[in-house]
Amino acid sequence: MVSVPWLTVLWAIPMIGAAVIILLPAGARHVAKYAAVAVSIAVLAVALLLAARFDTAGAQYQFVEDHPWIPSFGTGYILGVDGIALALVLLTAVLVPLLLIAGWNDTPDPTALSGRAPHAYVALVLAVEGMVLISLVALDVLLFYVFFEAMLIPMYFLIGGFGAGTGRSRAAVKFLLYNLFGGLVMLAAVIGLYVVTAGSAAFDGGTFDFRAIVTAVADGDLAVNPAIMHALFLGFMFAFAVKAPLWPFHRWLPDAAVESTPATAVLMMAVVDKVGTFGMLRYCLPLFPDSATLFRPVIITLAVIGIVYGAIVAIGQTDVMRLIAYTSISHFGFIILGIFVMTSQGQSGSTLYMVNHGISTAALFLIAGFLVSRRGSRMIADYGGVQTVAPVLAGTFLVAGLATLSLPGLAPFVSEFLVLIGTFTRYPVLAVFAATALVLSAVYVLWMYQRMMTGPVAEGNENLRDLHRRELVVVAPLVALLLVLGIYPKPALDVINPAVEHTLTTIGQTDPGPAVAEGPGK
């Protein structure tokens, strides 16, 4: 019986779909959007099939495919998925069709012959999806790096070619330069890792096989000067910190998010940037456990600064889209904090946070985008009384905002709570500082809602339309996911926890035991 290479099918569908759509003749371009949605739904179907067949009690990496790629370089076409990658695969597969529908009117006339035609836009979105998916399932370091960098190209054109702002070209260049520089630093580290394996007796020549390298590191067979491993760790970590982004490498994100269309901004913040935090958990910890432990205090300090900084700067924003972009910097701080405290609660919460942040940010940013497209302004001061004329829009905006501030009963609460608990067991002072963001997030979300949605109807808002059918098709699943994962996160955690436990075991970390005070005379 022939085994179906499901992981290859997973990423090949959007890549082939993108190639077919971009080659459509001018007379057939009116079907490009429908074809793209159909392709993205097919990807979702494959992702759901993988989830249904994934055995939480089985091997760490499942659906493994291992074929030669460039044997002379010690690299192979190796794919496999664990619980952490599967969670992000599902997030990507769920969001992309919703983003294609949300951005239905973000492109010019279908008959346009320029690069800004709708068929080019949807092809770029599918290309990004395919590259993200192969990055998530790659088990070869070089294979991961190739697509980690390649996804910058379609994202650059989505921001610069289809952006909604007047500064989109500058924002696209800024996005590209930051991420390209981080990627070049990582390339040096990838080459260095190959040289290290080539000089080790544990391997018959150099290799990029992630599983083999991790096994050698865990068994102590990769005897390398610690200073070299620290340098390699910093090369990987720098690239991921720019992509995620971690403060102070965040400067490209607000501009890129504001100048993009809302759908592109969500694709960037909720999907593409997650590859950065995924890389920290997948590569930085197992490949360089001693280095990760050494630099842990510095990284979690930067993460806490980012948490507080993002929240404070968000409070002072007058542009609703920029405000939401800064909230993501705060949330990425929580995700990175959970990864590097190296506790089971912290890393499980961090992985779940990647999923929940993707959903909540998609909901809030898209609803705000729908509102901005009606009013033609991103300025908070131009709104007021929206709940009177568009109650469904205002109501869903409130739910998404409350999810962003991690209200109990909505999905982000569970993940943020786990991250804080996991942090407190090892770094109680930093956990207290991070927890101040809970108050700050309530300030920026509720104040934004009060200024935009409540009170008398501001001039120019009298004729704002409520959400229509296409927009409800986008918003309703996101709100439903926020409620379901907020009330019953167990299925997601059942998939994530075994992978987290394996990671902690591999890097030799255990949860801190409870401190028990000794009684008198003991």
Short mmCIF file of C-alpha atoms in Angstrom, two decimals:
data_model
loop_
_atom_site.label_atom_id
_atom_site.label_comp_id
_atom_site.label_asym_id
_atom_site.label_seq_id
_atom_site.Cartn_x
_atom_site.Cartn_y
_atom_site.Cartn_z
CA MET A 1 0.00 0.00 0.00
CA VAL A 2 1.42 3.37 -1.02
CA SER A 3 1.75 5.84 1.86
CA VAL A 4 0.48 9.31 1.00
CA PRO A 5 3.11 12.03 1.70
CA TRP A 6 0.63 14.23 3.51
CA LEU A 7 3.12 16.89 4.59
CA THR A 8 4.30 17.38 1.03
CA VAL A 9 0.67 17.58 -0.09
CA LEU A 10 0.04 20.15 2.67
CA TRP A 11 2.56 22.71 1.42
CA ALA A 12 2.46 21.79 -2.28
CA ILE A 13 -1.26 22.58 -2.67
CA PRO A 14 -0.88 26.33 -1.99
CA MET A 15 2.40 26.58 -3.89
CA ILE A 16 0.98 24.89 -6.99
CA GLY A 17 -2.22 26.90 -6.60
CA ALA A 18 -0.18 30.13 -6.50
CA ALA A 19 1.72 29.15 -9.66
CA VAL A 20 -1.46 28.28 -11.56
CA ILE A 21 -3.26 31.46 -10.50
CA ILE A 22 -0.38 33.78 -11.39
CA LEU A 23 -0.29 32.25 -14.90
CA LEU A 24 -4.02 32.77 -15.54
CA PRO A 25 -4.68 34.59 -18.82
CA ALA A 26 -6.30 38.01 -18.58
CA GLY A 27 -9.69 36.63 -19.60
CA ALA A 28 -9.76 34.15 -16.72
CA ARG A 29 -8.57 36.38 -13.91
CA HIS A 30 -12.10 36.94 -12.64
CA VAL A 31 -11.98 33.44 -11.14
CA ALA A 32 -8.66 33.98 -9.33
CA LYS A 33 -10.17 34.90 -5.97
CA TYR A 34 -12.59 31.97 -6.00
CA ALA A 35 -9.80 29.61 -7.01
CA ALA A 36 -7.56 30.90 -4.20
CA VAL A 37 -10.27 30.37 -1.59
CA ALA A 38 -10.87 26.85 -2.93
CA VAL A 39 -7.13 26.09 -2.70
CA SER A 40 -6.92 27.41 0.86
CA ILE A 41 -9.94 25.31 1.88
CA ALA A 42 -8.21 22.25 0.41
CA VAL A 43 -5.17 23.05 2.58
CA LEU A 44 -7.46 23.32 5.61
CA ALA A 45 -8.93 19.92 4.80
CA VAL A 46 -5.46 18.34 4.71
CA ALA A 47 -4.51 20.06 7.98
CA LEU A 48 -7.66 18.74 9.66
CA LEU A 49 -6.88 15.26 8.34
CA LEU A 50 -3.40 15.46 9.87
CA ALA A 51 -4.89 16.59 13.17
CA ALA A 52 -7.39 13.73 13.14
CA ARG A 53 -4.66 11.16 12.46
CA PHE A 54 -2.11 12.63 14.85
CA ASP A 55 -1.46 10.32 17.80
CA THR A 56 -0.76 12.34 20.95
CA ALA A 57 0.71 9.22 22.58
CA GLY A 58 2.77 8.27 19.54
CA ALA A 59 6.20 9.24 18.25
CA GLN A 60 7.37 12.81 18.68
CA TYR A 61 7.52 13.46 14.92
CA GLN A 62 4.80 11.91 12.81
CA PHE A 63 4.03 11.67 9.07
CA VAL A 64 7.81 11.73 8.58
CA GLU A 65 9.18 11.98 5.03
CA ASP A 66 12.91 11.51 4.52
CA HIS A 67 14.45 11.74 1.04
CA PRO A 68 17.86 12.83 -0.30
CA TRP A 69 18.05 16.45 -1.41
CA ILE A 70 21.71 17.52 -1.72
CA PRO A 71 23.67 14.58 -0.29
CA SER A 72 27.03 16.27 -0.85
CA PHE A 73 25.94 19.02 1.57
CA GLY A 74 24.54 16.60 4.11
CA THR A 75 21.04 17.97 3.65
CA GLY A 76 17.83 16.09 2.94
CA TYR A 77 14.17 16.67 2.24
CA ILE A 78 13.04 15.73 5.75
CA LEU A 79 9.58 16.60 6.99
CA GLY A 80 7.75 15.73 10.20
CA VAL A 81 5.24 17.27 12.54
CA ASP A 82 4.98 17.34 16.32
CA GLY A 83 2.27 18.84 18.53
CA ILE A 84 3.78 22.32 18.50
CA ALA A 85 4.09 22.45 14.72
CA LEU A 86 0.63 20.92 14.27
CA ALA A 87 -0.98 23.68 16.34
CA LEU A 88 0.60 26.34 14.11
CA VAL A 89 -0.21 24.41 10.93
CA LEU A 90 -3.88 24.45 11.96
CA LEU A 91 -3.70 28.17 12.79
CA THR A 92 -2.26 28.93 9.36
CA ALA A 93 -4.75 26.71 7.53
CA VAL A 94 -7.71 28.27 9.36
CA LEU A 95 -6.66 31.90 8.92
CA VAL A 96 -5.65 32.00 5.25
CA PRO A 97 -9.10 31.33 3.72
CA LEU A 98 -10.62 33.87 6.12
CA LEU A 99 -7.98 36.43 5.13
CA LEU A 100 -8.62 35.85 1.43
CA ILE A 101 -12.32 36.49 2.00
CA ALA A 102 -11.62 39.50 4.25
CA GLY A 103 -9.37 41.04 1.58
CA TRP A 104 -11.81 40.36 -1.24
CA ASN A 105 -12.08 44.05 -2.16
CA ASP A 106 -8.50 45.06 -1.34
CA THR A 107 -7.25 44.71 -4.92
CA PRO A 108 -7.90 46.57 -8.20
CA ASP A 109 -10.15 45.57 -11.06
CA PRO A 110 -9.82 41.89 -12.14
CA THR A 111 -9.03 42.88 -15.71
CA ALA A 112 -5.99 44.94 -14.67
CA LEU A 113 -2.81 43.90 -16.40
CA SER A 114 -0.46 45.38 -13.78
CA GLY A 115 1.25 43.49 -10.99
CA ARG A 116 -1.42 44.87 -8.66
CA ALA A 117 -4.13 42.73 -10.23
CA PRO A 118 -6.14 40.49 -7.88
CA HIS A 119 -4.68 37.29 -9.28
CA ALA A 120 -1.19 38.45 -8.24
CA TYR A 121 -2.42 39.35 -4.75
CA VAL A 122 -4.05 36.00 -4.01
CA ALA A 123 -1.13 34.11 -5.57
CA LEU A 124 1.25 35.89 -3.21
CA VAL A 125 -0.93 35.02 -0.21
CA LEU A 126 -0.96 31.34 -1.19
CA ALA A 127 2.81 31.43 -1.73
CA VAL A 128 3.29 32.79 1.78
CA GLU A 129 1.02 30.05 3.15
CA GLY A 130 3.00 27.32 1.40
CA MET A 131 6.34 28.67 2.62
CA VAL A 132 5.13 29.01 6.19
CA LEU A 133 3.78 25.45 6.17
CA ILE A 134 7.01 23.89 4.91
CA SER A 135 8.96 25.93 7.48
CA LEU A 136 6.79 24.50 10.24
CA VAL A 137 7.20 20.86 9.18
CA ALA A 138 10.85 20.93 8.02
CA LEU A 139 13.22 18.70 10.00
CA ASP A 140 16.31 19.74 8.04
CA VAL A 141 17.97 22.96 9.17
CA LEU A 142 18.92 24.11 5.67
CA LEU A 143 15.48 23.31 4.28
CA PHE A 144 13.93 25.37 7.07
CA TYR A 145 16.30 28.27 6.45
CA VAL A 146 15.61 28.41 2.70
CA PHE A 147 11.87 28.89 3.20
CA PHE A 148 12.30 31.02 6.34
CA GLU A 149 14.05 33.54 4.10
CA ALA A 150 12.05 32.94 0.92
CA MET A 151 8.78 33.99 2.55
CA LEU A 152 10.16 37.54 2.78
CA ILE A 153 9.80 37.95 -1.00
CA PRO A 154 6.01 37.54 -1.35
CA MET A 155 5.47 39.45 1.90
CA TYR A 156 7.54 42.34 0.55
CA PHE A 157 5.33 42.58 -2.53
CA LEU A 158 2.14 42.22 -0.48
CA ILE A 159 3.18 45.18 1.69
CA GLY A 160 4.77 47.37 -0.97
CA GLY A 161 2.61 46.47 -3.95
CA PHE A 162 -0.81 46.09 -2.35
CA GLY A 163 -0.49 48.16 0.83
CA ALA A 164 -3.22 50.59 1.80
CA GLY A 165 -1.03 53.44 3.05
CA THR A 166 0.94 56.11 1.22
CA GLY A 167 4.15 54.99 2.93
CA ARG A 168 3.81 51.36 1.88
CA SER A 169 6.99 51.31 -0.21
CA ARG A 170 9.11 52.61 2.65
CA ALA A 171 7.47 50.19 5.10
CA ALA A 172 8.10 47.27 2.73
CA VAL A 173 11.78 48.16 2.37
CA LYS A 174 12.10 48.52 6.14
CA PHE A 175 10.46 45.12 6.65
CA LEU A 176 12.78 43.53 4.09
CA LEU A 177 16.00 45.09 5.36
CA TYR A 178 15.40 44.19 9.01
CA ASN A 179 14.42 40.60 8.25
CA LEU A 180 17.01 40.10 5.53
CA PHE A 181 19.80 41.24 7.85
CA GLY A 182 18.57 38.87 10.55
CA GLY A 183 18.43 36.08 7.99
CA LEU A 184 21.98 36.72 6.78
CA VAL A 185 23.25 36.48 10.36
CA MET A 186 21.37 33.21 10.69
CA LEU A 187 22.91 31.95 7.43
CA ALA A 188 26.35 32.37 8.95
CA ALA A 189 25.17 30.37 11.98
CA VAL A 190 23.66 27.65 9.76
CA ILE A 191 26.96 27.29 7.91
CA GLY A 192 28.78 27.27 11.23
CA LEU A 193 26.54 24.49 12.49
CA TYR A 194 27.38 22.42 9.41
CA VAL A 195 31.11 22.99 9.95
CA VAL A 196 30.75 21.94 13.59
CA THR A 197 29.01 18.69 12.65
CA ALA A 198 31.56 18.01 9.90
CA GLY A 199 34.36 18.22 12.45
CA SER A 200 32.61 15.98 14.97
CA ALA A 201 33.25 12.26 15.34
CA ALA A 202 29.53 11.82 15.92
CA PHE A 203 28.85 12.27 12.18
CA ASP A 204 30.27 10.87 8.99
CA GLY A 205 30.66 14.30 7.44
CA GLY A 206 28.60 17.42 7.98
CA THR A 207 24.84 17.26 8.30
CA PHE A 208 21.79 19.51 8.51
CA ASP A 209 19.54 16.74 9.88
CA PHE A 210 17.85 18.42 12.85
CA ARG A 211 16.99 15.17 14.62
CA ALA A 212 20.52 13.77 14.34
CA ILE A 213 22.12 16.97 15.62
CA VAL A 214 19.73 17.24 18.57
CA THR A 215 20.39 13.62 19.50
CA ALA A 216 24.16 14.20 19.40
CA VAL A 217 23.82 17.34 21.53
CA ALA A 218 21.59 15.61 24.09
CA ASP A 219 23.92 12.60 24.33
CA GLY A 220 27.00 14.79 24.71
CA ASP A 221 28.55 13.43 21.50
CA LEU A 222 28.91 16.84 19.85
CA ALA A 223 32.02 18.03 21.67
CA VAL A 224 32.41 21.66 20.62
CA ASN A 225 33.94 24.71 22.26
CA PRO A 226 31.10 26.34 24.27
CA ALA A 227 32.02 29.78 22.91
CA ILE A 228 31.35 28.53 19.36
CA MET A 229 27.96 27.12 20.37
CA HIS A 230 27.09 30.42 22.08
CA ALA A 231 27.92 32.30 18.87
CA LEU A 232 25.81 29.92 16.79
CA PHE A 233 22.91 30.25 19.23
CA LEU A 234 23.06 34.04 19.01
CA GLY A 235 23.00 33.83 15.20
CA PHE A 236 19.81 31.76 15.22
CA MET A 237 18.26 33.77 18.04
CA PHE A 238 18.94 37.12 16.38
CA ALA A 239 17.09 36.12 13.21
CA PHE A 240 14.13 34.79 15.18
CA ALA A 241 14.09 37.86 17.45
CA VAL A 242 13.80 40.13 14.40
CA LYS A 243 11.08 38.00 12.83
CA ALA A 244 9.00 37.60 16.01
CA PRO A 245 9.77 40.49 16.86
CA LEU A 246 11.44 40.89 20.27
CA TRP A 247 12.11 44.34 21.70
CA PRO A 248 14.25 46.23 20.63
CA PHE A 249 14.16 44.59 17.15
CA HIS A 250 10.50 45.52 16.64
CA ARG A 251 10.81 48.84 14.84
CA TRP A 252 9.74 47.47 11.45
CA LEU A 253 6.45 45.97 12.65
CA PRO A 254 4.19 49.01 13.33
CA ASP A 255 4.95 50.64 9.98
CA ALA A 256 4.53 47.40 8.03
CA ALA A 257 1.23 46.63 9.77
CA VAL A 258 -0.25 50.10 9.29
CA GLU A 259 0.79 50.51 5.66
CA SER A 260 -0.47 47.04 4.65
CA THR A 261 -4.05 46.09 3.98
CA PRO A 262 -5.67 44.64 7.13
CA ALA A 263 -5.62 41.11 5.66
CA THR A 264 -1.92 41.37 4.81
CA ALA A 265 -1.13 42.79 8.25
CA VAL A 266 -2.86 39.85 9.90
CA LEU A 267 -1.04 37.41 7.61
CA MET A 268 2.21 38.99 8.74
CA MET A 269 1.53 39.26 12.49
CA ALA A 270 -0.61 36.16 13.04
CA VAL A 271 1.09 33.71 10.65
CA VAL A 272 4.51 34.76 9.32
CA ASP A 273 5.88 36.22 12.56
CA LYS A 274 4.94 33.02 14.41
CA VAL A 275 7.70 31.26 12.48
CA GLY A 276 10.10 33.37 14.56
CA THR A 277 8.76 32.25 17.94
CA PHE A 278 8.37 28.71 16.61
CA GLY A 279 12.04 28.78 15.59
CA MET A 280 13.08 29.77 19.10
CA LEU A 281 11.24 26.79 20.56
CA ARG A 282 12.11 24.30 17.81
CA TYR A 283 15.75 25.23 17.07
CA CYS A 284 17.32 27.51 19.68
CA LEU A 285 16.52 25.32 22.69
CA PRO A 286 17.21 21.73 21.49
CA LEU A 287 20.24 22.62 19.36
CA PHE A 288 21.87 24.92 21.92
CA PRO A 289 20.48 24.03 25.38
CA ASP A 290 23.49 25.29 27.35
CA SER A 291 23.59 28.57 25.42
CA ALA A 292 19.84 29.06 25.81
CA THR A 293 20.20 28.57 29.56
CA LEU A 294 23.14 30.99 29.72
CA PHE A 295 21.35 33.77 27.83
CA ARG A 296 17.95 33.05 29.36
CA PRO A 297 18.02 35.92 31.90
CA VAL A 298 18.84 38.47 29.19
CA ILE A 299 16.18 37.20 26.78
CA ILE A 300 13.37 37.05 29.32
CA THR A 301 14.32 40.53 30.56
CA LEU A 302 13.98 41.84 27.00
CA ALA A 303 10.68 39.97 26.70
CA VAL A 304 9.30 41.62 29.84
CA ILE A 305 10.47 45.05 28.63
CA GLY A 306 8.67 44.35 25.35
CA ILE A 307 5.50 43.34 27.20
CA VAL A 308 5.36 46.56 29.18
CA TYR A 309 6.71 48.79 26.40
CA GLY A 310 4.18 47.57 23.82
CA ALA A 311 1.30 48.11 26.21
CA ILE A 312 2.39 51.61 27.29
CA VAL A 313 3.05 52.80 23.73
CA ALA A 314 -0.32 51.38 22.62
CA ILE A 315 -2.10 53.57 25.17
CA GLY A 316 -0.69 56.71 23.59
CA GLN A 317 -1.65 55.91 19.98
CA THR A 318 -4.16 58.01 18.06
CA ASP A 319 -4.22 55.62 15.06
CA VAL A 320 -6.37 52.54 15.75
CA MET A 321 -4.36 50.26 13.45
CA ARG A 322 -1.04 51.34 14.95
CA LEU A 323 -2.47 50.79 18.43
CA ILE A 324 -3.35 47.19 17.57
CA ALA A 325 0.10 46.68 16.02
CA TYR A 326 1.79 47.73 19.27
CA THR A 327 -0.38 45.32 21.25
CA SER A 328 1.18 42.53 19.20
CA ILE A 329 4.66 43.58 20.36
CA SER A 330 3.43 43.14 23.93
CA HIS A 331 1.90 39.76 23.14
CA PHE A 332 5.04 38.51 21.41
CA GLY A 333 6.86 39.41 24.61
CA PHE A 334 4.58 37.02 26.51
CA ILE A 335 5.20 34.26 23.97
CA ILE A 336 9.00 34.62 24.16
CA LEU A 337 8.86 34.86 27.95
CA GLY A 338 6.98 31.56 28.12
CA ILE A 339 9.52 29.85 25.86
CA PHE A 340 12.62 30.87 27.77
CA VAL A 341 11.46 30.39 31.36
CA MET A 342 11.78 26.71 30.40
CA THR A 343 8.90 25.35 32.43
CA SER A 344 6.13 23.08 31.18
CA GLN A 345 3.42 25.62 32.00
CA GLY A 346 5.38 28.43 30.36
CA GLN A 347 6.11 26.60 27.11
CA SER A 348 2.64 25.05 26.82
CA GLY A 349 1.13 28.47 27.47
CA SER A 350 3.51 30.05 24.96
CA THR A 351 2.58 27.60 22.20
CA LEU A 352 -1.12 28.03 22.92
CA TYR A 353 -0.53 31.80 23.01
CA MET A 354 0.82 31.66 19.44
CA VAL A 355 -2.49 30.18 18.35
CA ASN A 356 -4.69 32.41 20.48
CA HIS A 357 -2.83 35.58 19.57
CA GLY A 358 -3.26 34.73 15.91
CA ILE A 359 -7.01 34.38 16.31
CA SER A 360 -7.57 37.42 18.55
CA THR A 361 -5.33 39.71 16.48
CA ALA A 362 -7.03 38.56 13.28
CA ALA A 363 -10.44 39.35 14.75
CA LEU A 364 -9.51 42.77 16.14
CA PHE A 365 -7.43 43.96 13.19
CA LEU A 366 -9.90 42.80 10.55
CA ILE A 367 -12.92 44.31 12.29
CA ALA A 368 -11.01 47.58 12.71
CA GLY A 369 -10.10 47.35 9.03
CA PHE A 370 -13.76 46.91 8.06
CA LEU A 371 -14.57 50.03 10.06
CA VAL A 372 -11.72 52.07 8.58
CA SER A 373 -12.76 51.10 5.04
CA ARG A 374 -16.20 52.57 5.75
CA ARG A 375 -15.05 55.81 7.34
CA GLY A 376 -11.83 56.31 5.40
CA SER A 377 -9.85 57.25 8.51
CA ARG A 378 -7.60 55.42 10.98
CA MET A 379 -7.78 58.20 13.55
CA ILE A 380 -9.56 57.20 16.78
CA ALA A 381 -10.76 60.78 17.25
CA ASP A 382 -12.84 60.56 14.04
CA TYR A 383 -15.12 57.94 15.55
CA GLY A 384 -17.73 57.88 18.28
CA GLY A 385 -21.15 56.33 18.70
CA VAL A 386 -20.47 53.51 16.26
CA GLN A 387 -22.43 51.05 18.42
CA THR A 388 -25.58 53.06 17.67
CA VAL A 389 -25.33 52.77 13.89
CA ALA A 390 -23.42 49.46 13.60
CA PRO A 391 -24.16 47.38 16.71
CA VAL A 392 -22.89 44.04 15.36
CA LEU A 393 -19.59 45.59 14.29
CA ALA A 394 -19.22 47.28 17.68
CA GLY A 395 -20.17 44.12 19.55
CA THR A 396 -17.70 41.88 17.75
CA PHE A 397 -15.03 44.57 18.10
CA LEU A 398 -15.63 44.52 21.86
CA VAL A 399 -15.33 40.71 22.04
CA ALA A 400 -12.08 40.81 20.07
CA GLY A 401 -10.78 43.63 22.26
CA LEU A 402 -11.66 41.77 25.45
CA ALA A 403 -9.84 38.72 24.08
CA THR A 404 -6.80 40.93 23.47
CA LEU A 405 -6.79 41.97 27.13
CA SER A 406 -7.13 38.27 28.11
CA LEU A 407 -10.57 38.36 29.69
CA PRO A 408 -11.38 35.04 31.43
CA GLY A 409 -13.60 32.91 29.23
CA LEU A 410 -11.83 33.98 26.03
CA ALA A 411 -8.93 32.05 24.50
CA PRO A 412 -5.91 34.29 25.29
CA PHE A 413 -6.65 34.18 29.03
CA VAL A 414 -5.68 30.52 29.35
CA SER A 415 -2.38 30.92 27.51
CA GLU A 416 -1.42 34.15 29.28
CA PHE A 417 -2.27 32.62 32.66
CA LEU A 418 -0.09 29.59 31.92
CA VAL A 419 2.83 31.80 30.86
CA LEU A 420 2.58 33.87 34.04
CA ILE A 421 2.31 30.78 36.26
CA GLY A 422 5.28 29.18 34.51
CA THR A 423 7.29 32.39 34.89
CA PHE A 424 6.39 32.88 38.55
CA THR A 425 7.74 29.46 39.54
CA ARG A 426 11.22 30.47 38.33
CA TYR A 427 11.30 34.27 38.12
CA PRO A 428 8.64 35.70 40.45
CA VAL A 429 9.82 39.32 40.19
CA LEU A 430 9.73 39.31 36.39
CA ALA A 431 6.31 37.62 36.49
CA VAL A 432 5.00 40.52 38.59
CA PHE A 433 6.36 43.06 36.10
CA ALA A 434 4.83 41.13 33.19
CA ALA A 435 1.49 40.98 34.99
CA THR A 436 1.29 44.80 34.98
CA ALA A 437 0.48 44.47 31.27
CA LEU A 438 -2.90 43.04 32.29
CA VAL A 439 -3.86 46.42 33.72
CA LEU A 440 -2.28 48.34 30.86
CA SER A 441 -4.08 46.23 28.26
CA ALA A 442 -7.40 46.96 29.96
CA VAL A 443 -6.60 50.66 29.67
CA TYR A 444 -5.80 50.69 25.95
CA VAL A 445 -8.60 48.33 24.90
CA LEU A 446 -11.43 49.80 26.96
CA TRP A 447 -10.37 53.40 26.35
CA MET A 448 -10.20 52.71 22.61
CA TYR A 449 -13.65 51.13 22.68
CA GLN A 450 -15.09 53.98 24.74
CA ARG A 451 -13.76 56.63 22.37
CA MET A 452 -14.74 54.87 19.16
CA MET A 453 -17.93 52.97 19.88
CA THR A 454 -19.83 54.70 22.70
CA GLY A 455 -21.38 58.13 23.21
CA PRO A 456 -23.21 60.23 20.64
CA VAL A 457 -22.72 59.51 16.95
CA ALA A 458 -19.83 61.64 15.71
CA GLU A 459 -20.19 63.73 12.57
CA GLY A 460 -19.50 61.63 9.51
CA ASN A 461 -20.45 58.34 11.16
CA GLU A 462 -24.21 58.56 10.71
CA ASN A 463 -24.29 56.33 7.65
CA LEU A 464 -21.75 53.70 8.65
CA ARG A 465 -22.98 50.26 7.56
CA ASP A 466 -22.99 47.30 9.90
CA LEU A 467 -21.11 44.11 9.04
CA HIS A 468 -22.49 42.48 5.92
CA ARG A 469 -22.61 38.81 4.98
CA ARG A 470 -19.05 38.42 3.64
CA GLU A 471 -17.61 40.15 6.69
CA LEU A 472 -19.69 38.02 9.05
CA VAL A 473 -18.35 34.90 7.32
CA VAL A 474 -14.87 36.10 8.36
CA VAL A 475 -15.66 37.33 11.87
CA ALA A 476 -18.04 34.63 13.12
CA PRO A 477 -15.51 31.72 13.01
CA LEU A 478 -12.88 33.84 14.77
CA VAL A 479 -15.25 34.81 17.59
CA ALA A 480 -16.40 31.19 17.87
CA LEU A 481 -12.78 30.00 18.20
CA LEU A 482 -12.09 32.61 20.87
CA LEU A 483 -15.04 31.30 22.88
CA VAL A 484 -14.38 27.58 22.35
CA LEU A 485 -10.66 27.74 23.16
CA GLY A 486 -11.39 30.02 26.10
CA ILE A 487 -13.85 27.61 27.65
CA TYR A 488 -12.37 24.28 26.59
CA PRO A 489 -8.65 24.46 25.64
CA LYS A 490 -8.02 20.81 26.55
CA PRO A 491 -7.92 19.39 22.99
CA ALA A 492 -5.26 21.92 22.00
CA LEU A 493 -3.21 21.35 25.15
CA ASP A 494 -3.44 17.57 24.74
CA VAL A 495 -1.64 17.97 21.41
CA ILE A 496 0.86 20.58 22.65
CA ASN A 497 1.88 19.18 26.06
CA PRO A 498 3.67 15.98 24.92
CA ALA A 499 5.84 17.98 22.52
CA VAL A 500 6.67 20.50 25.23
CA GLU A 501 7.58 17.73 27.68
CA HIS A 502 9.86 16.17 25.08
CA THR A 503 11.58 19.53 24.47
CA LEU A 504 12.18 20.07 28.18
CA THR A 505 13.53 16.54 28.57
CA THR A 506 15.84 17.01 25.59
CA ILE A 507 17.35 20.21 27.03
CA GLY A 508 17.56 18.76 30.54
CA GLN A 509 15.11 21.12 32.22
CA THR A 510 12.54 20.26 34.88
CA ASP A 511 9.88 22.35 36.55
CA PRO A 512 11.04 23.97 39.81
CA GLY A 513 9.74 22.11 42.86
CA PRO A 514 7.57 23.90 45.41
CA ALA A 515 9.48 25.68 48.14
CA VAL A 516 8.57 24.14 51.50
CA ALA A 517 9.42 26.13 54.59
CA GLU A 518 10.99 24.14 57.37
CA GLY A 519 9.32 24.28 60.76
CA PRO A 520 11.00 25.18 64.08
CA GLY A 521 13.70 22.77 65.14
CA LYS A 522 14.05 21.22 61.71
#
